Tab-separated table of C-alpha atoms in Angstrom:
chain	number	residue	atom	x	y	z
A	14	UNK	CA	-16.172	-80.176	-51.447
A	15	UNK	CA	-18.022	-78.010	-48.928
A	16	UNK	CA	-21.350	-78.649	-47.284
A	17	UNK	CA	-24.350	-77.467	-49.246
A	18	UNK	CA	-26.890	-75.133	-47.644
A	19	UNK	CA	-30.351	-74.957	-49.257
A	20	UNK	CA	-32.460	-71.855	-48.815
A	21	UNK	CA	-36.058	-72.324	-49.897
A	22	UNK	CA	-37.916	-69.622	-51.719
A	23	UNK	CA	-41.521	-68.675	-51.116
A	24	UNK	CA	-44.520	-70.303	-52.665
A	25	UNK	CA	-47.443	-68.496	-54.139
A	26	UNK	CA	-50.481	-69.974	-52.428
A	27	UNK	CA	-52.706	-69.050	-55.305
A	28	UNK	CA	-50.608	-71.274	-57.554
A	29	UNK	CA	-48.717	-73.826	-55.414
A	30	UNK	CA	-47.657	-75.671	-58.567
A	31	UNK	CA	-45.570	-72.669	-59.500
A	32	UNK	CA	-41.801	-72.596	-59.395
A	33	UNK	CA	-39.670	-70.361	-57.328
A	34	UNK	CA	-36.031	-69.403	-57.389
A	35	UNK	CA	-33.962	-70.841	-54.560
A	36	UNK	CA	-30.353	-70.382	-53.631
A	37	UNK	CA	-27.953	-73.217	-53.168
A	38	UNK	CA	-24.593	-72.367	-51.727
A	39	UNK	CA	-21.596	-74.544	-51.041
A	40	UNK	CA	-17.919	-74.170	-50.409
A	41	UNK	CA	-17.486	-73.888	-54.226
A	42	UNK	CA	-19.832	-70.941	-54.793
A	43	UNK	CA	-23.406	-69.967	-55.076
A	44	UNK	CA	-26.053	-70.513	-57.716
A	45	UNK	CA	-29.799	-70.099	-58.314
A	46	UNK	CA	-31.912	-73.157	-59.059
A	47	UNK	CA	-35.528	-73.389	-60.179
A	48	UNK	CA	-37.455	-75.868	-57.996
A	49	UNK	CA	-40.920	-77.312	-58.817
A	50	UNK	CA	-43.135	-77.295	-55.757
A	51	UNK	CA	-45.256	-80.299	-56.669
A	52	UNK	CA	-44.768	-81.608	-53.130
A	53	UNK	CA	-47.661	-79.407	-52.059
A	54	UNK	CA	-50.044	-80.570	-54.738
A	55	UNK	CA	-51.401	-83.415	-52.524
A	56	UNK	CA	-52.511	-80.727	-50.073
A	57	UNK	CA	-54.792	-79.194	-52.700
A	58	UNK	CA	-56.594	-82.229	-53.883
A	59	UNK	CA	-60.107	-83.348	-53.084
A	60	UNK	CA	-60.417	-86.654	-51.098
A	61	UNK	CA	-63.382	-88.855	-50.101
A	62	UNK	CA	-64.352	-86.682	-47.140
A	63	UNK	CA	-62.661	-83.470	-48.212
A	64	UNK	CA	-64.702	-82.509	-51.268
A	65	UNK	CA	-62.671	-79.442	-52.180
A	66	UNK	CA	-63.774	-79.473	-55.827
A	67	UNK	CA	-67.520	-79.793	-55.121
A	68	UNK	CA	-69.479	-76.792	-56.501
A	69	UNK	CA	-71.128	-76.065	-53.149
A	70	UNK	CA	-67.789	-76.154	-51.309
A	71	UNK	CA	-66.148	-73.930	-53.910
A	72	UNK	CA	-69.021	-71.478	-53.887
A	73	UNK	CA	-68.993	-71.305	-50.087
A	74	UNK	CA	-65.263	-70.734	-50.053
A	75	UNK	CA	-65.513	-67.921	-52.624
A	76	UNK	CA	-68.387	-66.372	-50.691
A	77	UNK	CA	-66.456	-66.415	-47.437
A	78	UNK	CA	-63.412	-64.777	-49.019
A	79	UNK	CA	-65.575	-62.129	-50.818
A	80	UNK	CA	-67.555	-61.227	-47.718
A	81	UNK	CA	-64.341	-60.789	-45.730
A	82	UNK	CA	-62.767	-58.607	-48.462
A	83	UNK	CA	-59.772	-60.998	-48.262
A	84	UNK	CA	-57.258	-60.413	-51.032
A	85	UNK	CA	-54.047	-62.088	-49.869
A	86	UNK	CA	-53.436	-65.831	-49.207
A	87	UNK	CA	-53.115	-65.097	-45.484
A	88	UNK	CA	-56.297	-63.040	-45.183
A	89	UNK	CA	-58.223	-65.635	-47.174
A	90	UNK	CA	-56.944	-68.478	-44.959
A	91	UNK	CA	-57.830	-66.532	-41.760
A	92	UNK	CA	-61.277	-65.636	-43.124
A	93	UNK	CA	-62.069	-69.313	-43.883
A	94	UNK	CA	-60.745	-70.434	-40.486
A	95	UNK	CA	-62.864	-67.770	-38.668
A	96	UNK	CA	-65.950	-68.725	-40.633
A	97	UNK	CA	-65.632	-72.426	-39.764
A	98	UNK	CA	-64.822	-71.687	-36.132
A	99	UNK	CA	-67.708	-69.276	-35.712
A	100	UNK	CA	-70.422	-71.062	-37.807
A	101	UNK	CA	-69.883	-74.714	-37.041
A	102	UNK	CA	-70.971	-76.135	-33.682
A	103	UNK	CA	-69.264	-79.036	-31.846
A	104	UNK	CA	-70.698	-82.508	-31.323
A	105	UNK	CA	-68.816	-85.387	-29.721
A	106	UNK	CA	-68.445	-88.641	-31.664
A	107	UNK	CA	-65.674	-90.746	-33.165
A	108	UNK	CA	-64.169	-90.567	-36.637
A	109	UNK	CA	-65.902	-89.211	-39.738
A	110	UNK	CA	-69.700	-89.054	-39.807
A	111	UNK	CA	-70.406	-86.359	-42.436
A	112	UNK	CA	-67.465	-85.160	-44.453
A	113	UNK	CA	-66.996	-81.568	-45.640
A	114	UNK	CA	-69.997	-81.431	-48.007
A	115	UNK	CA	-72.568	-82.592	-45.500
A	116	UNK	CA	-71.021	-80.371	-42.843
A	117	UNK	CA	-72.162	-77.358	-44.877
A	118	UNK	CA	-75.720	-78.268	-44.149
A	119	UNK	CA	-75.431	-80.036	-40.776
A	120	UNK	CA	-73.245	-77.254	-39.321
A	121	UNK	CA	-72.278	-79.335	-36.276
A	122	UNK	CA	-69.607	-81.981	-35.952
A	123	UNK	CA	-66.604	-83.361	-34.158
A	124	UNK	CA	-62.969	-82.383	-34.702
A	125	UNK	CA	-62.641	-84.782	-37.662
A	126	UNK	CA	-65.631	-83.492	-39.610
A	127	UNK	CA	-64.925	-79.855	-38.715
A	128	UNK	CA	-61.372	-80.342	-40.018
A	129	UNK	CA	-62.686	-81.949	-43.223
A	130	UNK	CA	-64.747	-78.771	-43.856
A	131	UNK	CA	-61.927	-76.364	-42.980
A	132	UNK	CA	-59.423	-78.132	-45.190
A	133	UNK	CA	-61.906	-78.460	-48.113
A	134	UNK	CA	-62.716	-74.744	-47.948
A	135	UNK	CA	-59.009	-73.764	-47.799
A	136	UNK	CA	-58.124	-76.085	-50.653
A	137	UNK	CA	-61.104	-74.738	-52.687
A	138	UNK	CA	-59.458	-71.315	-52.437
A	139	UNK	CA	-56.102	-72.676	-53.638
A	140	UNK	CA	-54.498	-72.787	-50.203
A	141	UNK	CA	-52.711	-76.006	-49.294
A	142	UNK	CA	-53.968	-77.623	-46.087
A	143	UNK	CA	-53.237	-80.924	-44.325
A	144	UNK	CA	-54.561	-83.040	-41.520
A	145	UNK	CA	-52.809	-83.445	-38.218
A	146	UNK	CA	-53.733	-86.380	-35.970
A	147	UNK	CA	-52.433	-86.365	-32.422
A	148	UNK	CA	-52.916	-86.880	-28.748
A	149	UNK	CA	-53.982	-83.751	-26.767
A	150	UNK	CA	-54.812	-82.848	-23.195
A	151	UNK	CA	-58.008	-80.905	-22.808
A	152	UNK	CA	-59.518	-79.628	-19.548
A	153	UNK	CA	-61.837	-82.651	-19.781
A	154	UNK	CA	-59.026	-85.152	-20.193
A	155	UNK	CA	-56.659	-86.644	-22.744
A	156	UNK	CA	-57.805	-87.972	-26.082
A	157	UNK	CA	-57.016	-88.278	-29.769
A	158	UNK	CA	-57.656	-85.129	-31.814
A	159	UNK	CA	-57.612	-83.949	-35.421
A	160	UNK	CA	-56.826	-80.367	-36.533
A	161	UNK	CA	-55.534	-78.777	-39.688
A	162	UNK	CA	-52.295	-77.056	-40.762
A	163	UNK	CA	-52.613	-74.441	-43.506
A	164	UNK	CA	-49.708	-73.476	-45.749
A	165	UNK	CA	-49.370	-69.683	-46.394
A	166	UNK	CA	-46.282	-67.728	-47.410
A	167	UNK	CA	-43.864	-70.592	-46.828
A	168	UNK	CA	-45.195	-71.564	-43.346
A	169	UNK	CA	-47.594	-74.116	-41.929
A	170	UNK	CA	-50.030	-72.571	-39.497
A	171	UNK	CA	-52.026	-74.528	-36.893
A	172	UNK	CA	-55.743	-74.300	-37.536
A	173	UNK	CA	-58.072	-75.943	-34.970
A	174	UNK	CA	-61.566	-74.543	-35.623
A	175	UNK	CA	-63.435	-76.614	-32.972
A	176	UNK	CA	-63.045	-73.964	-30.207
A	177	UNK	CA	-63.780	-70.219	-29.959
A	178	UNK	CA	-60.625	-70.076	-27.809
A	179	UNK	CA	-58.490	-70.748	-30.876
A	180	UNK	CA	-57.314	-68.341	-33.534
A	181	UNK	CA	-55.501	-68.918	-36.839
A	182	UNK	CA	-52.032	-70.186	-35.910
A	183	UNK	CA	-52.878	-70.634	-32.221
A	184	UNK	CA	-54.418	-73.566	-30.345
A	185	UNK	CA	-55.531	-72.600	-26.830
A	186	UNK	CA	-58.103	-75.346	-26.253
A	187	UNK	CA	-55.604	-78.110	-25.602
A	188	UNK	CA	-51.981	-79.020	-25.105
A	189	UNK	CA	-50.490	-81.177	-27.849
A	190	UNK	CA	-48.895	-84.239	-26.267
A	191	UNK	CA	-47.822	-86.106	-29.379
A	192	UNK	CA	-48.429	-86.117	-33.151
A	193	UNK	CA	-49.326	-89.380	-34.816
A	194	UNK	CA	-49.432	-88.166	-38.415
A	195	UNK	CA	-49.619	-85.287	-40.815
A	196	UNK	CA	-51.280	-86.180	-44.050
A	197	UNK	CA	-53.257	-85.059	-47.112
A	198	UNK	CA	-56.153	-87.422	-46.246
A	199	UNK	CA	-57.579	-89.269	-43.260
A	200	UNK	CA	-58.425	-92.962	-43.209
A	201	UNK	CA	-61.120	-92.570	-40.628
């Protein structure tokens, strides 16, 4: 029996619970399988500090997308990222203080709370997003840091909205030294 090679299909970010056709080939031939993509469902759910289903969060997400004339998953994800990066100020403190919902009114937070808001707005638009916790080197020194990864068109994009130096998919504000975890929710 030959070695199997799995080629994943693409996911529709508007409906990540959808199924896609994928190809499976081996030494014995090739076939098409239908695969459920429920593995991404955790990255769409609301959590304690990521209130993605709250009516204010949903309305804000819809407004951002509408005002940007965003129609594709990618343009929606970028519009939401840009809004958070450009509208939310930075404040230095540890762990969660506000969560996504309160960040809409406070409009200033650390990397954790800014990421709660970014992820909640992405999820409210049907775009899977997850937390990344790692150790980074900044111009001011080395410390723990939290940022998002957003899933669009079969790819996870880095999304660190705490610095105007960053863009969707690119982190210029720091050098990632190590990654501690990637998860659907944070415990802190």
